[in-house]
Amino acid sequence: MQKNGLHRLSRIARRHYKCLLLMKLTALVVLISCLQVSAEGFGQEVKLTLNMKEVTVGKVLKVIEQKTTYRFVYADNFFPAHLKVSVDVKEMAVSIILQQILQKTGFTFSRIDEDLIVITSLVKATQQFEIRGVVRASSGQALEGVTVGLQNSTIQTATNSRGEFNISVPEENGTLVFSYVGYVTRTMAILKDAEMKIVLEENIRDLNEVVVVGYGTKTRREVTSAITRVNADQFNKGNISNVAQLLQGKVAGLSVSRPGGDPNAEFTLRLRGLSTLGTNAQPLVVIDNQIGADLNTVDPNDIKTIDVLKDGSAAAIYGTRGSAGVIIITTKSGITGTPVIAYNVSGTMEKAGRFTSHMNANEYRQLKLGNDYGASTDWNKEISRNAFSHVHNLSLSGGVKGTSYNTSINYRNNEGVALNTGNQQFNGRLNLIQKALNDKLVLNINLNATRRKSQFGNSAAFKWATIYNPTAPVYSSDTRYNIAGGGFFENQGILDYFNPVAALVQNSNNGETKKFNFSGSAEYEIVSGLKFLVRYAQQTSSFNGYSYSPRTALSGGGFQKRGLANKRDDESFNQLYENTLTFRSKLNKLDIDVLAGYSYQDFLNQGFQVGAGDFLTDASSENINSALDFRNGLATTSSYKNASRLIGFFGRLNLNYNNLAFFQASLRREGSSMLGKNNQWGYFPAVSAGLDISQVIDIPTINNLKIRGSFGITGALPPSPYLSLERLTNQGGSYYAGNGVYLQTYATFVNPNPDLKWERKEEIDLGLDFALFDSRLSGSFDYYSRRTKDLIFNLTVPSPPNLNPTTWKNIGEIKNNGIELSLSYDFIKKKDLIWTSSVNYATYNITLSKLDESLKDSYVGASSLGSPGFSGLQVTRAIPGERIGTLWGIKYIGLKSDSTYLFDDGTGKPTDFSKAKEMVLGNGLPDFEFGWNNTLRYKNFDLNLFFRGSIGHQLINTYRAFYETPKLTGYNPVNTKFFNPALKDGKKFSSLEVENASFVKLDNATIGYNFPLASTTAGRAFKSIRIYFTGQNLFTITNYTGVDPEVRYTDVNDNGSINLLAPGVDRRETWVYTRAFTVGLNFLF
Amino acid sequence: MLLSTIIKSAFSGVLLLAVSCTKLDEDKLLYDQVTTKNFYRTDAELASAVGGAYAPIYSYSNFYFILSETTADEMVVPQRGSAWYDNGKWVRYSDHTYTRTSNNTDGEINDAWTWAFGGVAGCNKTLLALSNSNSPAALTYVSELKALRAIYYYWLLDLYGNVPIVTDFTNTQPPATKTRKEVYDFVEKELLDNINALPKTGPADGPNYGRVNYYTAMAALAKLYLNAGVFTGTPQWQKASDACNMIINSGLYSLTPTYLDNFKRNNTGSSEFIWAIPYDGTKAGGFSLHANTLHGLSAQTYTLVGGAWNGFSAVQEFYQSYIDPVQNPGIQGTVIGLDPKGTPTTGTLDNRLTNFLVGPQYAADGVTRLIDGAAEASDPDGQPLTFTPYINMIQPDCWAQAGARISKWQFYPGMNYNLDNDMAIFRYADILLMKAECTARLTGNWNEGTVLTTVNNIRVKHGGSGLVPLTSLTAASFLMERSREMAFESVKRQDMIRFGYFNASRRFNSADPSTHVNIFPIPEVQINANPNLTQNPGY
C-alpha cells in the first residue's frame, strides 16, 4: 500500500524506485558522503512496533516503508544474501530501529530529505573532493531522488527535494552520471569549485512515464488504448500563435491544418479523419480537467504535456463528445523547493512566401484585357509587409510544505503580413495546490485569464490583389477614379473588384476576445486508497467585434452607406460540476484501480450584432447610435441565446497483473438536452486489454513489446440545441396588414423529431508498442477500424406531406480504417553527440458507407464554387459507398482546333460542354500524412529539423477556376503553367483546375545553444540561458500551383456554416503562405 | 477527527445533491426559440401565422418571375466572361435545354418548387394551427388561406403540371403525383368553394391590400380557365371570360392615367392592382431586380446602397418590337438604335419604353459620363457606359455593356438592396386583355370590335396618344401588343405556350425538338426525397 507523503516522488516513481536502482546499481557497493552520517534521531518521528526474526535487512526496510512515509534508497542485491537480522521493538523511533538493525552490518544510513533515507556502506569512507550541484528538469523543476553516481565507481547519492546533491569523490577528474525515472540519463564532467547544474530531459519512451487518461493517470506501461503523449520539449517552436500549432505533425493520425498565414485564423484539427457530421468534428479538448475547453485559453508556454486519446476505448469515458478523439492538456504545476523563475522571449520576422501568380503590368498590357492606366503596380507587394512579432513569458513556480504554485504571465504581439492585421494577447495563469489534514485533503485551484485584441483585416484583399488591374496606380486624385473621395484609385464597373490597399487601409475590422476560466477541486482520502473528489469549473469566453468602413471607402460599403459600422457581442459560458470516487488497491500481484463519477455541465451562448450606416462623420463611428440608419429603419440586428445541458455517470475498472497483463473497462451513461425526448440517454462502454510480451519471452534485443486491443463506443451530439423541436421563426420578414402596417410573420421551418439521437461510433484498435536494441529503436503501431452510425443530418424531406422542408434525422454511416506508425531511432547516442530521428505516419480510408435512400442522387456535402459566375456549380459531393472528399465535375480532355474546350462525355470520348458528363475528379483528403523529426545535440548545441507532408490529396484551385483565362475583361488573369493565351472558350470549371497537392515541407528548423553558465559571471544570476533560432516553412516541395497545398479539411457554405463533407476547395480568401524566422532566449533564474 | 467527519459529510452531501440532478428537459432551456408548444395563443399570434402563409409571396420576383421571363422571348441573362455563367443555367433557360439532372445546378427549377410548396405548407400548417385554436378569429382566415393555397397550386400547375396534392396535414406518408388535370380540378374547386367567403374589396381597400380577396380569387380563376386548354386539353374560354367580367363589372378597378403609375416607387393601391405584393425597401424585402439588371457603375447613377451585378437584360428583338414602326405604329422620334453602338436613331415613341434602360449612362449629376475601365476592347462604343439593346452573343463573352436593362419598376436615388415598388401579380389591364383574348377565341375573330377597342384603349392610354391605334389584329400581333403592355410581368412564358410560340426558334436559340419543355422537370432532389413522385414525360 502506497502512502501519499509530502515528499516529491510521484507514486509511480516510488513504486519503481527499486526497479530503477536495480538497473543502475546492480553489483555496486554504495558509498555516500552526505552531510551527516548520522545515527541521531530524526526529530519528530513515527514510532513503530516491530517483531521480526532472522530476516533480510531488505525485508525489515520494506515493512518500515509500509508502515511509514519513509522510503529507502539501496540496491536490491545491496545486502549480502546471508545477512539476516532480528528486531523486536515496541513504540520505538525509526532511527533507533535502523541503528539497531544496521549495527555490525557494515552499513549506515542517512536521511537526505524529509522521509528519504539512503542506506550506505561504511567501507572506504575516504573522500577527498566534495562536489555539489543541482538537478532540474528541462522545465526548470527541481528533481528529487535523482541518482548521482561517479562513473566507473560505486560512489553514489541522490538529490533532495530541492534537486540538490553533495557527493564526495576520490579524484577531481571524474564524470558524474545522473539518472532518473522517466528522464534521459546524462553524464557530466566534475566541476570542482562551482555548483554543477544539470538539466535532465524527459524520456518519452519510458514505460513508467505517466500519461493522462480521462479522469486519471496511468503509466505508459499500463496503457491499453491508443494514446500519444507529446511533451513540451517536442512541441513545434517558432512563431506559435495557437496551441494546435504545437502539435502539427507530431501525432500519427492527428491532422492540424491552417492554410495560409492569417494570424487570426483557427486551425482545423482532425483525429483519424472525419468521424461525425455532428458538432465535434474537432477533438474534444480537456485542459486541467476542464472538459470542452478552448485550446486558445492556454498559452503554449504554460503547457507541460499534451495527451491525445485516439481510439474509441480511450475516449469512451467522455461519452457523447468523444467521437472525434480527445486532446488532454496539462499545464505546468509548481514543485516544492526553491522558486523557479523563467523568462522566455522571442521575436519573429514573417514574410509572404508565395503569392498567386498573375500577370505583371507589362504582360497585362499586351493581353489588352482592360484599360491601361499607365502605372505598374505590384498589388501583392503593396498589401503586404514584413511582419514582426514578439512573445514574452514570465513564470514563477515553487512551493513550501503543503503548498505548491505555478503562475505565469504571457504577452504576445503578432503582426500579420497583410497591412493592418495582427493581434495582441495578454494571458495570466495561476495553478495552486494546497494540502491539508495530513495531506488527506488536496485543494486545487486553476485560474486563467486571456485578453486578445485582433485586427482581422479582410482576407479578400489577397483576391483583389491578384485580379486588380496592375496598370492602375494605388492612389489617385482624378475624380474619375477617386470615386469615393478617399484618394485611392477605384473602379466600380467590375464585380467583386476593389483596390486591395484601400480595402485594408481604410476599413477597420477589429475584435477583442476575453476568456476567463476558473477551476477548483477538492480531493479527500476517506480511507487509505479511497478518494473522493469534487470539482467545479467554469469557462467564460466573450468576443466584442467592431468594424467600420468610412464614408470614403468603396470596399466595405462605407461610401455607398455614408459610413457603415458593425458591432457584435458574443459570450459563451459553461459550468462543470463533477464528483469522482477512486479506489486503488493491490491483491497479491494484481493492481486494482476503480473510478466512479458524476458529471453535470451547463452551456449558455448568447450574443447580438448591430449593423448601421449613414454617419454624418467618421469621427462618430464608434457611437453607432449616431447612424441615421436607425431612424430610417435600415439598421440590421440579430441576436441569439441558447442553452444545453449534459449529465453523465461513469465508471472505470483498471487491472494490472504484475505489470504483465492489463485490462480496462469503462462505461458512461450520458444524457444531453440537445437530443430528442425519446433518445436523450445513451450508454458508452469500452474495454481494452494489453499484454507485455517482453516480460514473458526473454529475447535480449527486445526491451519492450506490448500488444494491446480495444473496443469502445463514443458519441457525437447535434451541432446546435433545439434541433429536435418544432420551432417557429420570423420568416420572410414582414406581412402587410393593410394601411401601411407591416406585421411580423411566424411560421415553423423545421419538422420535430423526438427520436433524434446521438451519433454512435464503434471503434476497434489493435496496437503494438515496442522498444528494441537497448531501446534505441522504439515505436508503436496501430490499426483501427471505426464505424459511425446514425449520422446526424438536416435532411431535406418531401414537403408535402411534411409541413416543413427539413428534419434533423439520424441517417447514414461513415466507415474509416487506417494504420498509424510511430518510430523513433537513436542513430547516435554518445556523450557529446546525440542524433534521434523519429517519424510518424498515418493513413485513412473514410467512406460514406450508407446514406438515406432519399439522398441517393443528391448533392450531399455539396459546396458551390461561388460568385461570380459559378454560384450554382457544385464541385464537391459525398457519394454513398465512396470515399469522403470527392471533387466533382466534368473532365477536361483538351482543346478543339478552334481553341474551345473538349470534355469527357463519360466514356472517355471527347465532346463539347453541353454533353460533358460529371464525374469524380479527385479527392480532397490525403492518402497518408507524415511527420519526420530529427534532433541533433552536440555539446551545448542542439538542432531540430522537422519535415511534414501530406500525400495524395487534390485541391480545386479556385483562383485558376475563376481567373485563369485570357477572356476575362478587366481582371488580371492568374498565370500558372496552365495559362493558355489561345483559349477562345468561356471559362468553365473542369478537372483542369483540380490539381494534385501532395507536399513535403521543412516545417520547422531550430538551432539552439545552451550557455555553460557555471563558469561565467552570469551563472550566478541565472540557472540556465538558452538562445535559439527557428525557421518555419523554409521550403515546400509540391506541384500545386496555388499558394498553399495544405489540406483543406472543411469548406464554408454560402451561409457561413462549416461544410464538413467538402474538403479540397482552395478558396480565394486564403491568405498567402508565409515564412517566419524567430530568435528566442530562455532564461531560468 | 471532527473536521474530517465534517468534510466527509460535506462530500457525501454534494454527491447526493449532484446525483439527484438528471433533468434534461429542453423546453426549460429555451431562450431565443419559439416552438409550436408556446405559440398560436393570441389573436396577434394567429395573425402572424397567417402572415407566415403569405411570406413566400415576397419571393415571387425571384422564382416565378425568373422562370417565366428567362424562358420566354423577353428577358435574357447572357454569360459575360465568368460572370453569370452559373454552369450554363441561364443559357439553358433561354434555350429550353434544362434536363432532369440539371436542376441540381439550375437552381430556380428546384427553388420554385420549394417556394410554391413552401407556400402550400405555410397554408397547411396555419390551417392546422387554426383548427386547434379556440379563438373566433381563427375561423375568419380559413377561406382566405384555402384560396391562397389554391393560388400556390395554380403556379405549380403552371410550372410543373403534375404535382402531389396534400390536404391532410397529419399524414406524413409521401404523396403520389396527381395528373395535371387533377391539379387543375383541385385548384378550381378550392377557389370556387371559398371565393364567396372572401371580401369583395377593391384596390383602395387598405386593410385587405396585398391579401387574397374575392377578386384575387376570381383573377386566379380567370387565369386558370384562360390556360385550361394547355392545362387539361379542354379550353374554357367562356368561363375565363365570365371570371374576367366579374372583375370588370365590379367597377372597382380602372386603368391608371399613366402606365408608370403601376410601377413607380409609391404605387401602393394603384387602381389596377387586383393583387399586388406590398414590397417595402426596409420592411418587406425580396424585390431586387435593379441589382440583377444594373451595371456596377450604375451605383453612381442611382447612389445605390449595395452593388449591382450586370445580369438581367431585355431580349434585343423584344426591345425592337417597341421602336419598330411596323410592329408598333406611332409618332417617330429619337430612340436608341439596334446597332452595336446603340447609336440614336428614329423609332416609335411609346411611353412604355420606360420598361427599358438604354443608352449612355451618367453619374448622379446627369452630366458626367460613367467610364467603364473594364470595357472589352471589342465593344464598339468603348469605355463610356452605354446600354445597347444590341446583344452580341448570349455566351460566352457577351459585352458587359450589351443589353437593354429592365427598368419597368421605376428606379430611384438611394435604392436599397430591396425595392420599395409593389409588384402586381394580377393587374386590371391584364384582365381586360384576357377578356379580349377570350372574346377573340370564342368568336374566332381577332378583329372583333370589343377586342380591338380594348386593346387600343390600353395601348393609347398607357403607350401614349402618339401611338396609332391598331386597325387589325392577328393572334401574333395581339400577343405582341399584349406583351408590350405586360412586359416582364411574369406572364410571357404562359402566354407563349398558350399561343403556341414557346417552342419556336429565336436568335441564339434553336427550336425545341419536343414540347415536353413546356413544363419543367420535377426536381431530382424532390423525387429522391419522395419516391412516389413521377417525373414529367420527356425528362
Short mmCIF file of C-alpha atoms in Angstrom, two decimals, chain B residues 193-415:
data_model
loop_
_atom_site.label_atom_id
_atom_site.label_comp_id
_atom_site.label_asym_id
_atom_site.label_seq_id
_atom_site.Cartn_x
_atom_site.Cartn_y
_atom_site.Cartn_z
CA ASP B 193 -65.60 26.66 -52.68
CA ASN B 194 -64.02 29.55 -50.88
CA ILE B 195 -64.49 32.57 -53.10
CA ASN B 196 -67.85 33.61 -51.71
CA ALA B 197 -66.49 33.82 -48.18
CA LEU B 198 -63.89 36.37 -49.28
CA PRO B 199 -64.42 40.12 -49.01
CA LYS B 200 -65.34 41.93 -52.20
CA THR B 201 -62.91 44.73 -51.68
CA GLY B 202 -61.04 46.63 -54.35
CA PRO B 203 -57.59 48.10 -54.62
CA ALA B 204 -58.33 51.13 -52.48
CA ASP B 205 -59.40 48.99 -49.56
CA GLY B 206 -56.41 49.40 -47.30
CA PRO B 207 -56.87 46.62 -44.78
CA ASN B 208 -57.11 43.94 -47.44
CA TYR B 209 -54.40 45.25 -49.74
CA GLY B 210 -51.91 42.54 -50.55
CA ARG B 211 -54.25 39.84 -49.33
CA VAL B 212 -56.39 37.38 -51.19
CA ASN B 213 -59.90 38.77 -51.59
CA TYR B 214 -62.83 37.83 -53.79
CA TYR B 215 -61.38 39.43 -56.91
CA THR B 216 -57.96 37.94 -56.33
CA ALA B 217 -59.55 34.51 -56.33
CA MET B 218 -61.60 35.50 -59.36
CA ALA B 219 -58.48 36.64 -61.23
CA ALA B 220 -56.82 33.34 -60.37
CA LEU B 221 -59.87 31.51 -61.72
CA ALA B 222 -59.68 33.62 -64.87
CA LYS B 223 -56.04 32.66 -65.35
CA LEU B 224 -56.85 29.03 -64.67
CA TYR B 225 -59.64 28.98 -67.26
CA LEU B 226 -57.67 31.03 -69.77
CA ASN B 227 -54.98 28.34 -69.80
CA ALA B 228 -57.35 25.42 -69.36
CA GLY B 229 -56.60 24.22 -72.87
CA VAL B 230 -52.93 23.97 -72.00
CA PHE B 231 -53.53 22.58 -68.53
CA THR B 232 -56.19 19.99 -69.37
CA GLY B 233 -56.62 19.89 -73.13
CA THR B 234 -60.09 21.40 -72.81
CA PRO B 235 -60.27 25.17 -73.29
CA GLN B 236 -62.60 27.14 -71.00
CA TRP B 237 -62.72 30.47 -72.83
CA GLN B 238 -66.27 31.23 -71.72
CA LYS B 239 -65.53 30.51 -68.07
CA ALA B 240 -62.42 32.66 -68.36
CA SER B 241 -64.40 35.43 -69.93
CA ASP B 242 -67.05 35.22 -67.23
CA ALA B 243 -64.48 35.39 -64.48
CA CYS B 244 -62.92 38.47 -66.12
CA ASN B 245 -66.35 40.01 -66.36
CA MET B 246 -66.93 39.55 -62.63
CA ILE B 247 -63.88 41.70 -62.02
CA ILE B 248 -64.55 44.24 -64.76
CA ASN B 249 -68.20 44.64 -63.81
CA SER B 250 -67.40 45.23 -60.16
CA GLY B 251 -66.41 48.75 -61.17
CA LEU B 252 -63.74 48.75 -58.50
CA TYR B 253 -60.84 48.81 -60.96
CA SER B 254 -59.76 51.20 -63.67
CA LEU B 255 -56.79 51.80 -65.92
CA THR B 256 -54.29 54.19 -64.42
CA PRO B 257 -53.86 57.53 -66.16
CA THR B 258 -50.26 56.72 -66.93
CA TYR B 259 -48.51 53.41 -67.39
CA LEU B 260 -45.85 54.29 -64.82
CA ASP B 261 -48.44 54.71 -62.05
CA ASN B 262 -48.44 50.94 -61.79
CA PHE B 263 -44.68 50.68 -61.43
CA LYS B 264 -43.46 53.80 -59.69
CA ARG B 265 -41.88 53.73 -56.29
CA ASN B 266 -45.05 54.68 -54.46
CA ASN B 267 -47.52 52.56 -56.42
CA THR B 268 -49.35 51.13 -53.44
CA GLY B 269 -53.07 50.97 -54.07
CA SER B 270 -52.85 51.54 -57.82
CA SER B 271 -56.33 51.33 -59.32
CA GLU B 272 -55.22 48.44 -61.49
CA PHE B 273 -53.97 46.21 -58.67
CA ILE B 274 -56.18 43.18 -58.15
CA TRP B 275 -53.42 41.57 -56.16
CA ALA B 276 -50.02 43.08 -55.57
CA ILE B 277 -47.04 42.19 -53.45
CA PRO B 278 -46.64 45.04 -50.98
CA TYR B 279 -42.85 45.26 -51.14
CA ASP B 280 -41.03 47.72 -48.97
CA GLY B 281 -37.34 48.52 -49.10
CA THR B 282 -36.96 48.21 -45.36
CA LYS B 283 -39.97 46.36 -44.01
CA ALA B 284 -40.77 43.77 -46.64
CA GLY B 285 -37.88 42.99 -48.91
CA GLY B 286 -37.45 40.49 -51.68
CA PHE B 287 -37.63 42.61 -54.81
CA SER B 288 -34.17 43.42 -56.12
CA LEU B 289 -34.46 43.49 -59.88
CA HIS B 290 -32.29 46.62 -60.04
CA ALA B 291 -29.33 44.79 -58.54
CA ASN B 292 -29.69 41.98 -61.06
CA THR B 293 -30.00 44.20 -64.10
CA LEU B 294 -27.89 47.30 -63.49
CA HIS B 295 -24.18 47.64 -64.15
CA GLY B 296 -21.77 48.10 -61.27
CA LEU B 297 -21.16 51.68 -62.34
CA SER B 298 -24.90 52.39 -62.18
CA ALA B 299 -24.32 52.65 -58.44
CA GLN B 300 -23.12 56.14 -59.25
CA THR B 301 -26.24 56.97 -61.25
CA TYR B 302 -28.65 55.97 -58.55
CA THR B 303 -26.38 56.30 -55.49
CA LEU B 304 -27.14 52.67 -54.89
CA VAL B 305 -26.71 51.24 -51.46
CA GLY B 306 -25.32 47.82 -52.31
CA GLY B 307 -23.91 46.72 -55.61
CA ALA B 308 -25.32 45.84 -58.98
CA TRP B 309 -24.38 42.74 -60.89
CA ASN B 310 -24.91 43.47 -64.56
CA GLY B 311 -27.09 40.50 -65.41
CA PHE B 312 -30.74 40.54 -66.48
CA SER B 313 -31.21 42.11 -69.89
CA ALA B 314 -34.02 42.54 -72.37
CA VAL B 315 -34.04 40.40 -75.47
CA GLN B 316 -32.98 42.65 -78.32
CA GLU B 317 -35.94 41.70 -80.55
CA PHE B 318 -38.35 42.45 -77.74
CA TYR B 319 -36.98 45.97 -77.43
CA GLN B 320 -37.21 46.20 -81.20
CA SER B 321 -40.94 45.42 -81.04
CA TYR B 322 -41.46 48.78 -79.31
CA ILE B 323 -39.44 51.04 -81.61
CA ASP B 324 -40.18 49.34 -84.92
CA PRO B 325 -42.87 51.43 -86.70
CA VAL B 326 -44.20 48.35 -88.46
CA GLN B 327 -44.77 46.36 -85.31
CA ASN B 328 -45.70 49.35 -83.21
CA PRO B 329 -47.01 52.21 -85.37
CA GLY B 330 -46.90 55.70 -83.92
CA ILE B 331 -45.12 59.02 -83.81
CA GLN B 332 -41.46 58.66 -84.63
CA GLY B 333 -38.71 60.26 -82.62
CA THR B 334 -35.18 59.71 -81.41
CA VAL B 335 -34.63 56.40 -79.75
CA ILE B 336 -31.59 54.25 -79.04
CA GLY B 337 -30.92 52.09 -82.05
CA LEU B 338 -30.18 48.45 -82.52
CA ASP B 339 -26.63 48.74 -83.87
CA PRO B 340 -23.76 47.51 -81.67
CA LYS B 341 -23.01 51.08 -80.57
CA GLY B 342 -26.55 51.90 -79.54
CA THR B 343 -26.50 54.89 -81.86
CA PRO B 344 -29.57 57.13 -81.56
CA THR B 345 -31.93 56.56 -84.44
CA THR B 346 -35.52 57.19 -85.38
CA GLY B 347 -38.20 54.94 -83.94
CA THR B 348 -41.61 54.79 -82.35
CA LEU B 349 -42.02 56.77 -79.16
CA ASP B 350 -44.01 54.52 -76.82
CA ASN B 351 -44.39 55.63 -73.19
CA ARG B 352 -43.93 52.03 -72.27
CA LEU B 353 -40.28 52.27 -73.37
CA THR B 354 -39.72 53.05 -69.68
CA ASN B 355 -39.65 49.25 -69.43
CA PHE B 356 -36.08 49.55 -70.73
CA LEU B 357 -32.99 51.40 -69.64
CA VAL B 358 -30.84 52.09 -72.69
CA GLY B 359 -28.21 54.49 -73.95
CA PRO B 360 -25.44 56.49 -72.33
CA GLN B 361 -25.27 56.34 -68.55
CA TYR B 362 -24.38 59.24 -66.31
CA ALA B 363 -23.38 59.88 -62.74
CA ALA B 364 -26.00 61.21 -60.34
CA ASP B 365 -25.39 64.74 -61.65
CA GLY B 366 -26.85 63.66 -65.01
CA VAL B 367 -23.88 65.17 -66.83
CA THR B 368 -20.76 63.13 -66.06
CA ARG B 369 -20.48 60.11 -68.33
CA LEU B 370 -19.67 56.92 -66.49
CA ILE B 371 -16.45 55.32 -67.70
CA ASP B 372 -16.11 51.57 -67.63
CA GLY B 373 -12.40 50.86 -67.42
CA ALA B 374 -13.11 47.19 -67.92
CA ALA B 375 -14.97 47.54 -71.19
CA GLU B 376 -13.94 44.93 -73.73
CA ALA B 377 -11.58 46.10 -76.43
CA SER B 378 -14.06 44.61 -78.91
CA ASP B 379 -17.02 46.67 -77.65
CA PRO B 380 -17.59 49.23 -80.44
CA ASP B 381 -18.79 52.02 -78.17
CA GLY B 382 -15.79 51.67 -75.91
CA GLN B 383 -15.44 52.60 -72.29
CA PRO B 384 -18.18 55.18 -71.72
CA LEU B 385 -21.00 53.14 -70.20
CA THR B 386 -23.78 52.70 -72.76
CA PHE B 387 -26.53 50.12 -72.51
CA THR B 388 -27.04 48.96 -76.07
CA PRO B 389 -30.18 46.98 -76.92
CA TYR B 390 -27.85 45.05 -79.22
CA ILE B 391 -26.61 41.82 -77.68
CA ASN B 392 -23.57 40.40 -79.42
CA MET B 393 -23.93 36.88 -78.00
CA ILE B 394 -25.52 35.13 -75.04
CA GLN B 395 -22.41 33.07 -74.36
CA PRO B 396 -19.58 33.03 -73.52
CA ASP B 397 -18.42 36.63 -73.84
CA CYS B 398 -21.31 38.98 -74.07
CA TRP B 399 -20.09 42.57 -73.76
CA ALA B 400 -20.51 43.94 -70.30
CA GLN B 401 -22.48 46.89 -71.64
CA ALA B 402 -24.66 44.95 -74.06
CA GLY B 403 -28.38 44.57 -73.50
CA ALA B 404 -31.19 46.94 -72.66
CA ARG B 405 -31.80 46.84 -68.91
CA ILE B 406 -35.12 46.15 -67.29
CA SER B 407 -36.34 49.30 -65.61
CA LYS B 408 -40.09 48.72 -65.66
CA TRP B 409 -40.33 49.29 -61.91
CA GLN B 410 -39.13 52.82 -61.60
CA PHE B 411 -35.64 53.22 -60.15
CA TYR B 412 -34.99 55.96 -57.66
CA PRO B 413 -31.95 57.52 -55.97
CA GLY B 414 -30.60 55.77 -52.92
CA MET B 415 -32.17 52.43 -53.77
#
